Amino acid sequence: QSQLVESGGGLVQPGGSLTLSCAASGFAVNYYAISWFRQAPGKGFEGVACLSSDGSTVYADSVKGRITISRDNVKNTVYLRLNSLKPDDTAVYYCARDTVPRSPGCTIDIRNAGKWGQGTQVTVSP
């Protein structure tokens, strides 16, 4: 059974950093594109970044330059490094696996997300 489990969220001061983890089981993370989405209180889902099976990355304009997505194939885990955090980054962060394996490139599109983790809360506050 395929599963994604996020961890690494927490409370951080503005300007701080966090690394979120998305541990996969039941499939290999390098076979699928993995995306990160977030949902701020009272708002809809926002795509943040994606990492394709072939290693290409895409970042949302709202976070470009502050966020890095990466993976460790041995640990079967995808990471999201968040830097220079702002209060507007406060949200529940979710990782999601594309429905189709081995697609070239990736797009941060919720319609492609077929398997989701449970989310991890990131709160940016003084």
Short mmCIF file of N, CA and C in Angstrom, two decimals:
data_model
loop_
_atom_site.label_atom_id
_atom_site.label_comp_id
_atom_site.label_asym_id
_atom_site.label_seq_id
_atom_site.Cartn_x
_atom_site.Cartn_y
_atom_site.Cartn_z
N GLN A 1 0.85 -1.19 0.00
CA GLN A 1 0.00 0.00 0.00
C GLN A 1 0.88 1.25 0.00
N SER A 2 0.62 2.15 -0.94
CA SER A 2 1.40 3.37 -1.05
C SER A 2 1.00 4.35 0.04
N GLN A 3 2.01 5.01 0.60
CA GLN A 3 1.75 5.95 1.68
C GLN A 3 2.80 7.05 1.68
N LEU A 4 2.38 8.26 2.07
CA LEU A 4 3.26 9.40 2.24
C LEU A 4 3.06 9.94 3.65
N VAL A 5 4.16 10.21 4.34
CA VAL A 5 4.08 10.74 5.69
C VAL A 5 4.99 11.96 5.80
N GLU A 6 4.38 13.11 6.07
CA GLU A 6 5.13 14.35 6.23
C GLU A 6 5.57 14.52 7.69
N SER A 7 6.67 15.22 7.85
CA SER A 7 7.15 15.58 9.19
C SER A 7 8.05 16.80 9.06
N GLY A 8 8.39 17.37 10.20
CA GLY A 8 9.34 18.48 10.20
C GLY A 8 8.74 19.84 10.42
N GLY A 9 7.43 19.92 10.46
CA GLY A 9 6.80 21.21 10.70
C GLY A 9 7.00 21.66 12.13
N GLY A 10 6.60 22.90 12.38
CA GLY A 10 6.72 23.44 13.72
C GLY A 10 6.56 24.93 13.74
N LEU A 11 6.89 25.51 14.87
CA LEU A 11 6.83 26.96 15.06
C LEU A 11 8.21 27.55 14.83
N VAL A 12 8.28 28.56 13.99
CA VAL A 12 9.57 29.19 13.68
C VAL A 12 9.37 30.69 13.60
N GLN A 13 10.39 31.42 13.96
CA GLN A 13 10.31 32.88 13.89
C GLN A 13 10.50 33.36 12.46
N PRO A 14 9.96 34.53 12.14
CA PRO A 14 10.20 35.09 10.79
C PRO A 14 11.68 35.16 10.49
N GLY A 15 12.02 34.80 9.27
CA GLY A 15 13.42 34.75 8.87
C GLY A 15 14.09 33.42 9.11
N GLY A 16 13.40 32.55 9.82
CA GLY A 16 13.96 31.24 10.14
C GLY A 16 13.81 30.24 9.00
N SER A 17 14.25 29.02 9.29
CA SER A 17 14.24 27.96 8.29
C SER A 17 13.69 26.66 8.87
N LEU A 18 13.16 25.85 7.98
CA LEU A 18 12.68 24.51 8.33
C LEU A 18 12.94 23.59 7.16
N THR A 19 13.11 22.32 7.45
CA THR A 19 13.15 21.30 6.41
C THR A 19 12.03 20.31 6.66
N LEU A 20 11.12 20.22 5.72
CA LEU A 20 10.03 19.27 5.80
C LEU A 20 10.43 17.99 5.08
N SER A 21 9.96 16.87 5.61
CA SER A 21 10.24 15.58 5.00
C SER A 21 8.96 14.92 4.56
N CYS A 22 9.05 14.18 3.48
CA CYS A 22 7.92 13.41 2.95
C CYS A 22 8.44 12.00 2.72
N ALA A 23 8.20 11.13 3.68
CA ALA A 23 8.69 9.76 3.60
C ALA A 23 7.67 8.88 2.87
N ALA A 24 8.14 8.18 1.86
CA ALA A 24 7.25 7.34 1.06
C ALA A 24 7.44 5.87 1.38
N SER A 25 6.38 5.13 1.26
CA SER A 25 6.43 3.68 1.38
C SER A 25 5.50 3.07 0.35
N GLY A 26 5.84 1.89 -0.12
CA GLY A 26 5.01 1.21 -1.10
C GLY A 26 5.31 1.58 -2.54
N PHE A 27 6.19 2.53 -2.74
CA PHE A 27 6.61 2.92 -4.09
C PHE A 27 7.93 3.69 -3.97
N ALA A 28 8.61 3.83 -5.08
CA ALA A 28 9.88 4.57 -5.10
C ALA A 28 9.63 6.02 -5.49
N VAL A 29 10.17 6.95 -4.69
CA VAL A 29 9.92 8.37 -4.95
C VAL A 29 10.52 8.83 -6.27
N ASN A 30 11.51 8.12 -6.78
CA ASN A 30 12.10 8.55 -8.05
C ASN A 30 11.36 7.97 -9.25
N TYR A 31 10.25 7.30 -9.03
CA TYR A 31 9.40 6.81 -10.12
C TYR A 31 8.25 7.79 -10.44
N TYR A 32 7.99 8.68 -9.51
CA TYR A 32 6.86 9.60 -9.66
C TYR A 32 7.32 11.04 -9.40
N ALA A 33 6.61 11.98 -10.00
CA ALA A 33 6.77 13.35 -9.57
C ALA A 33 6.11 13.52 -8.21
N ILE A 34 6.77 14.25 -7.35
CA ILE A 34 6.25 14.55 -6.01
C ILE A 34 6.11 16.06 -5.91
N SER A 35 4.97 16.50 -5.44
CA SER A 35 4.71 17.93 -5.28
C SER A 35 4.45 18.25 -3.82
N TRP A 36 4.71 19.50 -3.49
CA TRP A 36 4.32 20.04 -2.19
C TRP A 36 3.24 21.10 -2.42
N PHE A 37 2.20 21.00 -1.60
CA PHE A 37 1.14 21.99 -1.58
C PHE A 37 1.01 22.52 -0.16
N ARG A 38 0.37 23.65 -0.03
CA ARG A 38 0.10 24.16 1.30
C ARG A 38 -1.28 24.77 1.34
N GLN A 39 -1.84 24.78 2.54
CA GLN A 39 -3.15 25.38 2.74
C GLN A 39 -3.09 26.26 3.98
N ALA A 40 -3.19 27.55 3.76
CA ALA A 40 -3.20 28.50 4.86
C ALA A 40 -4.59 28.54 5.48
N PRO A 41 -4.69 29.00 6.71
CA PRO A 41 -6.00 29.05 7.37
C PRO A 41 -7.03 29.82 6.55
N GLY A 42 -8.15 29.21 6.28
CA GLY A 42 -9.22 29.87 5.57
C GLY A 42 -9.00 30.03 4.08
N LYS A 43 -7.96 29.42 3.54
CA LYS A 43 -7.65 29.57 2.11
C LYS A 43 -7.60 28.22 1.42
N GLY A 44 -7.57 28.25 0.12
CA GLY A 44 -7.48 27.03 -0.66
C GLY A 44 -6.06 26.51 -0.75
N PHE A 45 -5.91 25.41 -1.46
CA PHE A 45 -4.59 24.82 -1.64
C PHE A 45 -3.75 25.66 -2.61
N GLU A 46 -2.49 25.78 -2.28
CA GLU A 46 -1.54 26.49 -3.13
C GLU A 46 -0.38 25.55 -3.46
N GLY A 47 -0.07 25.40 -4.71
CA GLY A 47 1.08 24.60 -5.09
C GLY A 47 2.37 25.35 -4.76
N VAL A 48 3.35 24.62 -4.25
CA VAL A 48 4.60 25.23 -3.81
C VAL A 48 5.77 24.81 -4.70
N ALA A 49 5.91 23.51 -4.91
CA ALA A 49 7.05 23.01 -5.69
C ALA A 49 6.76 21.59 -6.14
N CYS A 50 7.48 21.17 -7.19
CA CYS A 50 7.41 19.77 -7.60
C CYS A 50 8.79 19.32 -8.05
N LEU A 51 9.00 18.01 -7.94
CA LEU A 51 10.24 17.36 -8.35
C LEU A 51 9.85 16.15 -9.19
N SER A 52 10.29 16.15 -10.42
CA SER A 52 9.88 15.08 -11.32
C SER A 52 10.77 13.85 -11.15
N SER A 53 10.33 12.75 -11.76
CA SER A 53 11.11 11.51 -11.68
C SER A 53 12.46 11.69 -12.37
N ASP A 54 12.53 12.56 -13.37
CA ASP A 54 13.79 12.78 -14.07
C ASP A 54 14.64 13.87 -13.43
N GLY A 55 14.19 14.39 -12.27
CA GLY A 55 15.01 15.31 -11.49
C GLY A 55 14.78 16.78 -11.73
N SER A 56 13.87 17.13 -12.62
CA SER A 56 13.61 18.55 -12.84
C SER A 56 12.71 19.10 -11.74
N THR A 57 12.83 20.40 -11.50
CA THR A 57 12.08 21.05 -10.43
C THR A 57 11.31 22.25 -10.96
N VAL A 58 10.21 22.53 -10.30
CA VAL A 58 9.41 23.72 -10.59
C VAL A 58 9.02 24.33 -9.25
N TYR A 59 9.09 25.66 -9.17
CA TYR A 59 8.73 26.36 -7.94
C TYR A 59 7.67 27.42 -8.24
N ALA A 60 6.76 27.60 -7.31
CA ALA A 60 5.79 28.67 -7.43
C ALA A 60 6.50 30.02 -7.29
N ASP A 61 6.01 31.03 -7.98
CA ASP A 61 6.64 32.34 -7.92
C ASP A 61 6.65 32.90 -6.49
N SER A 62 5.65 32.55 -5.71
CA SER A 62 5.54 33.09 -4.36
C SER A 62 6.66 32.62 -3.44
N VAL A 63 7.32 31.53 -3.80
CA VAL A 63 8.35 30.97 -2.92
C VAL A 63 9.70 30.82 -3.62
N LYS A 64 9.75 31.17 -4.89
CA LYS A 64 10.98 30.97 -5.65
C LYS A 64 12.13 31.73 -5.00
N GLY A 65 13.25 31.05 -4.86
CA GLY A 65 14.41 31.65 -4.24
C GLY A 65 14.51 31.39 -2.74
N ARG A 66 13.41 30.94 -2.15
CA ARG A 66 13.40 30.69 -0.71
C ARG A 66 13.20 29.22 -0.38
N ILE A 67 12.87 28.44 -1.39
CA ILE A 67 12.51 27.05 -1.14
C ILE A 67 13.30 26.14 -2.07
N THR A 68 13.69 24.97 -1.56
CA THR A 68 14.38 23.97 -2.37
C THR A 68 13.73 22.61 -2.14
N ILE A 69 13.40 21.95 -3.23
CA ILE A 69 12.86 20.59 -3.14
C ILE A 69 13.96 19.62 -3.58
N SER A 70 14.07 18.52 -2.86
CA SER A 70 15.10 17.53 -3.17
C SER A 70 14.62 16.16 -2.73
N ARG A 71 15.38 15.14 -3.06
CA ARG A 71 15.00 13.79 -2.61
C ARG A 71 16.24 12.97 -2.34
N ASP A 72 16.02 11.97 -1.50
CA ASP A 72 17.04 10.98 -1.17
C ASP A 72 16.47 9.63 -1.56
N ASN A 73 16.97 9.07 -2.64
CA ASN A 73 16.41 7.81 -3.14
C ASN A 73 16.66 6.65 -2.18
N VAL A 74 17.74 6.70 -1.44
CA VAL A 74 18.04 5.63 -0.50
C VAL A 74 17.04 5.65 0.66
N LYS A 75 16.77 6.86 1.16
CA LYS A 75 15.79 7.00 2.24
C LYS A 75 14.37 7.04 1.72
N ASN A 76 14.22 7.08 0.39
CA ASN A 76 12.89 7.14 -0.23
C ASN A 76 12.07 8.30 0.33
N THR A 77 12.71 9.44 0.39
CA THR A 77 12.13 10.62 1.02
C THR A 77 12.36 11.85 0.16
N VAL A 78 11.36 12.70 0.10
CA VAL A 78 11.46 13.99 -0.56
C VAL A 78 11.45 15.08 0.51
N TYR A 79 12.29 16.09 0.30
CA TYR A 79 12.43 17.16 1.29
C TYR A 79 11.99 18.49 0.69
N LEU A 80 11.57 19.38 1.58
CA LEU A 80 11.28 20.76 1.19
C LEU A 80 11.97 21.66 2.20
N ARG A 81 13.01 22.34 1.75
CA ARG A 81 13.74 23.26 2.61
C ARG A 81 13.13 24.64 2.45
N LEU A 82 12.69 25.20 3.57
CA LEU A 82 12.06 26.52 3.59
C LEU A 82 13.00 27.49 4.27
N ASN A 83 13.38 28.55 3.57
CA ASN A 83 14.27 29.58 4.12
C ASN A 83 13.57 30.93 4.16
N SER A 84 14.12 31.83 4.96
CA SER A 84 13.60 33.20 5.05
C SER A 84 12.08 33.20 5.22
N LEU A 85 11.63 32.42 6.15
CA LEU A 85 10.19 32.23 6.33
C LEU A 85 9.49 33.52 6.76
N LYS A 86 8.28 33.67 6.26
CA LYS A 86 7.45 34.83 6.55
C LYS A 86 6.15 34.36 7.20
N PRO A 87 5.47 35.24 7.92
CA PRO A 87 4.18 34.84 8.49
C PRO A 87 3.20 34.31 7.43
N ASP A 88 3.28 34.83 6.21
CA ASP A 88 2.41 34.35 5.14
C ASP A 88 2.69 32.91 4.74
N ASP A 89 3.81 32.35 5.17
CA ASP A 89 4.11 30.96 4.89
C ASP A 89 3.41 30.00 5.85
N THR A 90 2.75 30.55 6.85
CA THR A 90 2.01 29.72 7.81
C THR A 90 0.92 28.94 7.09
N ALA A 91 0.98 27.63 7.22
CA ALA A 91 0.03 26.76 6.51
C ALA A 91 0.28 25.31 6.93
N VAL A 92 -0.65 24.46 6.54
CA VAL A 92 -0.39 23.02 6.58
C VAL A 92 0.23 22.65 5.24
N TYR A 93 1.36 21.99 5.30
CA TYR A 93 2.08 21.61 4.10
C TYR A 93 1.87 20.11 3.83
N TYR A 94 1.51 19.82 2.59
CA TYR A 94 1.23 18.46 2.16
C TYR A 94 2.16 18.06 1.01
N CYS A 95 2.60 16.83 1.02
CA CYS A 95 3.25 16.31 -0.18
C CYS A 95 2.25 15.38 -0.88
N ALA A 96 2.43 15.27 -2.18
CA ALA A 96 1.51 14.48 -2.98
C ALA A 96 2.25 13.84 -4.14
N ARG A 97 1.82 12.66 -4.47
CA ARG A 97 2.42 11.91 -5.57
C ARG A 97 1.54 12.00 -6.81
N ASP A 98 2.18 12.17 -7.95
CA ASP A 98 1.42 12.20 -9.19
C ASP A 98 0.74 10.84 -9.42
N THR A 99 -0.32 10.89 -10.19
CA THR A 99 -1.06 9.67 -10.49
C THR A 99 -0.32 8.78 -11.48
N VAL A 100 0.48 9.39 -12.35
CA VAL A 100 1.14 8.66 -13.43
C VAL A 100 2.64 8.62 -13.18
N PRO A 101 3.26 7.43 -13.22
CA PRO A 101 4.70 7.34 -12.99
C PRO A 101 5.49 7.74 -14.23
N ARG A 102 6.73 8.17 -13.95
CA ARG A 102 7.71 8.40 -15.01
C ARG A 102 7.29 9.43 -16.05
N SER A 103 6.46 10.37 -15.68
CA SER A 103 6.12 11.45 -16.61
C SER A 103 7.31 12.40 -16.73
N PRO A 104 7.62 12.86 -17.94
CA PRO A 104 8.74 13.82 -18.07
C PRO A 104 8.38 15.16 -17.45
N GLY A 105 9.29 15.72 -16.68
CA GLY A 105 9.05 16.99 -16.05
C GLY A 105 7.93 16.91 -15.03
N CYS A 106 7.51 18.06 -14.51
CA CYS A 106 6.38 18.10 -13.59
C CYS A 106 5.74 19.48 -13.64
N THR A 107 4.51 19.51 -13.22
CA THR A 107 3.79 20.77 -13.04
C THR A 107 3.14 20.73 -11.67
N ILE A 108 3.07 21.90 -11.02
CA ILE A 108 2.47 21.97 -9.70
C ILE A 108 0.97 22.13 -9.89
N ASP A 109 0.31 21.01 -10.03
CA ASP A 109 -1.11 21.01 -10.38
C ASP A 109 -1.83 20.01 -9.50
N ILE A 110 -2.77 20.50 -8.73
CA ILE A 110 -3.47 19.63 -7.79
C ILE A 110 -4.23 18.52 -8.52
N ARG A 111 -4.54 18.71 -9.77
CA ARG A 111 -5.26 17.70 -10.53
C ARG A 111 -4.39 16.49 -10.82
N ASN A 112 -3.07 16.65 -10.71
CA ASN A 112 -2.15 15.53 -10.94
C ASN A 112 -1.90 14.71 -9.68
N ALA A 113 -2.34 15.24 -8.54
CA ALA A 113 -2.01 14.62 -7.25
C ALA A 113 -2.96 13.47 -6.96
N GLY A 114 -2.39 12.25 -6.95
CA GLY A 114 -3.23 11.09 -6.74
C GLY A 114 -3.13 10.48 -5.36
N LYS A 115 -2.03 10.77 -4.66
CA LYS A 115 -1.82 10.23 -3.31
C LYS A 115 -1.27 11.34 -2.45
N TRP A 116 -1.89 11.53 -1.28
CA TRP A 116 -1.52 12.63 -0.39
C TRP A 116 -1.06 12.12 0.96
N GLY A 117 -0.20 12.91 1.57
CA GLY A 117 0.12 12.67 2.96
C GLY A 117 -0.89 13.38 3.86
N GLN A 118 -0.67 13.29 5.15
CA GLN A 118 -1.63 13.84 6.12
C GLN A 118 -1.35 15.31 6.43
N GLY A 119 -0.20 15.80 6.03
CA GLY A 119 0.15 17.20 6.23
C GLY A 119 0.97 17.44 7.49
N THR A 120 1.71 18.54 7.48
CA THR A 120 2.48 18.96 8.64
C THR A 120 2.33 20.48 8.78
N GLN A 121 2.09 20.93 10.00
CA GLN A 121 1.80 22.34 10.24
C GLN A 121 3.09 23.14 10.35
N VAL A 122 3.14 24.25 9.62
CA VAL A 122 4.23 25.21 9.75
C VAL A 122 3.62 26.53 10.21
N THR A 123 4.11 27.04 11.31
CA THR A 123 3.63 28.31 11.84
C THR A 123 4.81 29.26 11.96
N VAL A 124 4.70 30.41 11.31
CA VAL A 124 5.75 31.42 11.35
C VAL A 124 5.24 32.60 12.15
N SER A 125 5.83 32.80 13.30
CA SER A 125 5.33 33.84 14.22
C SER A 125 6.47 34.28 15.14
N PRO A 126 6.47 35.59 15.51
CA PRO A 126 7.52 36.06 16.43
C PRO A 126 7.43 35.36 17.79
#
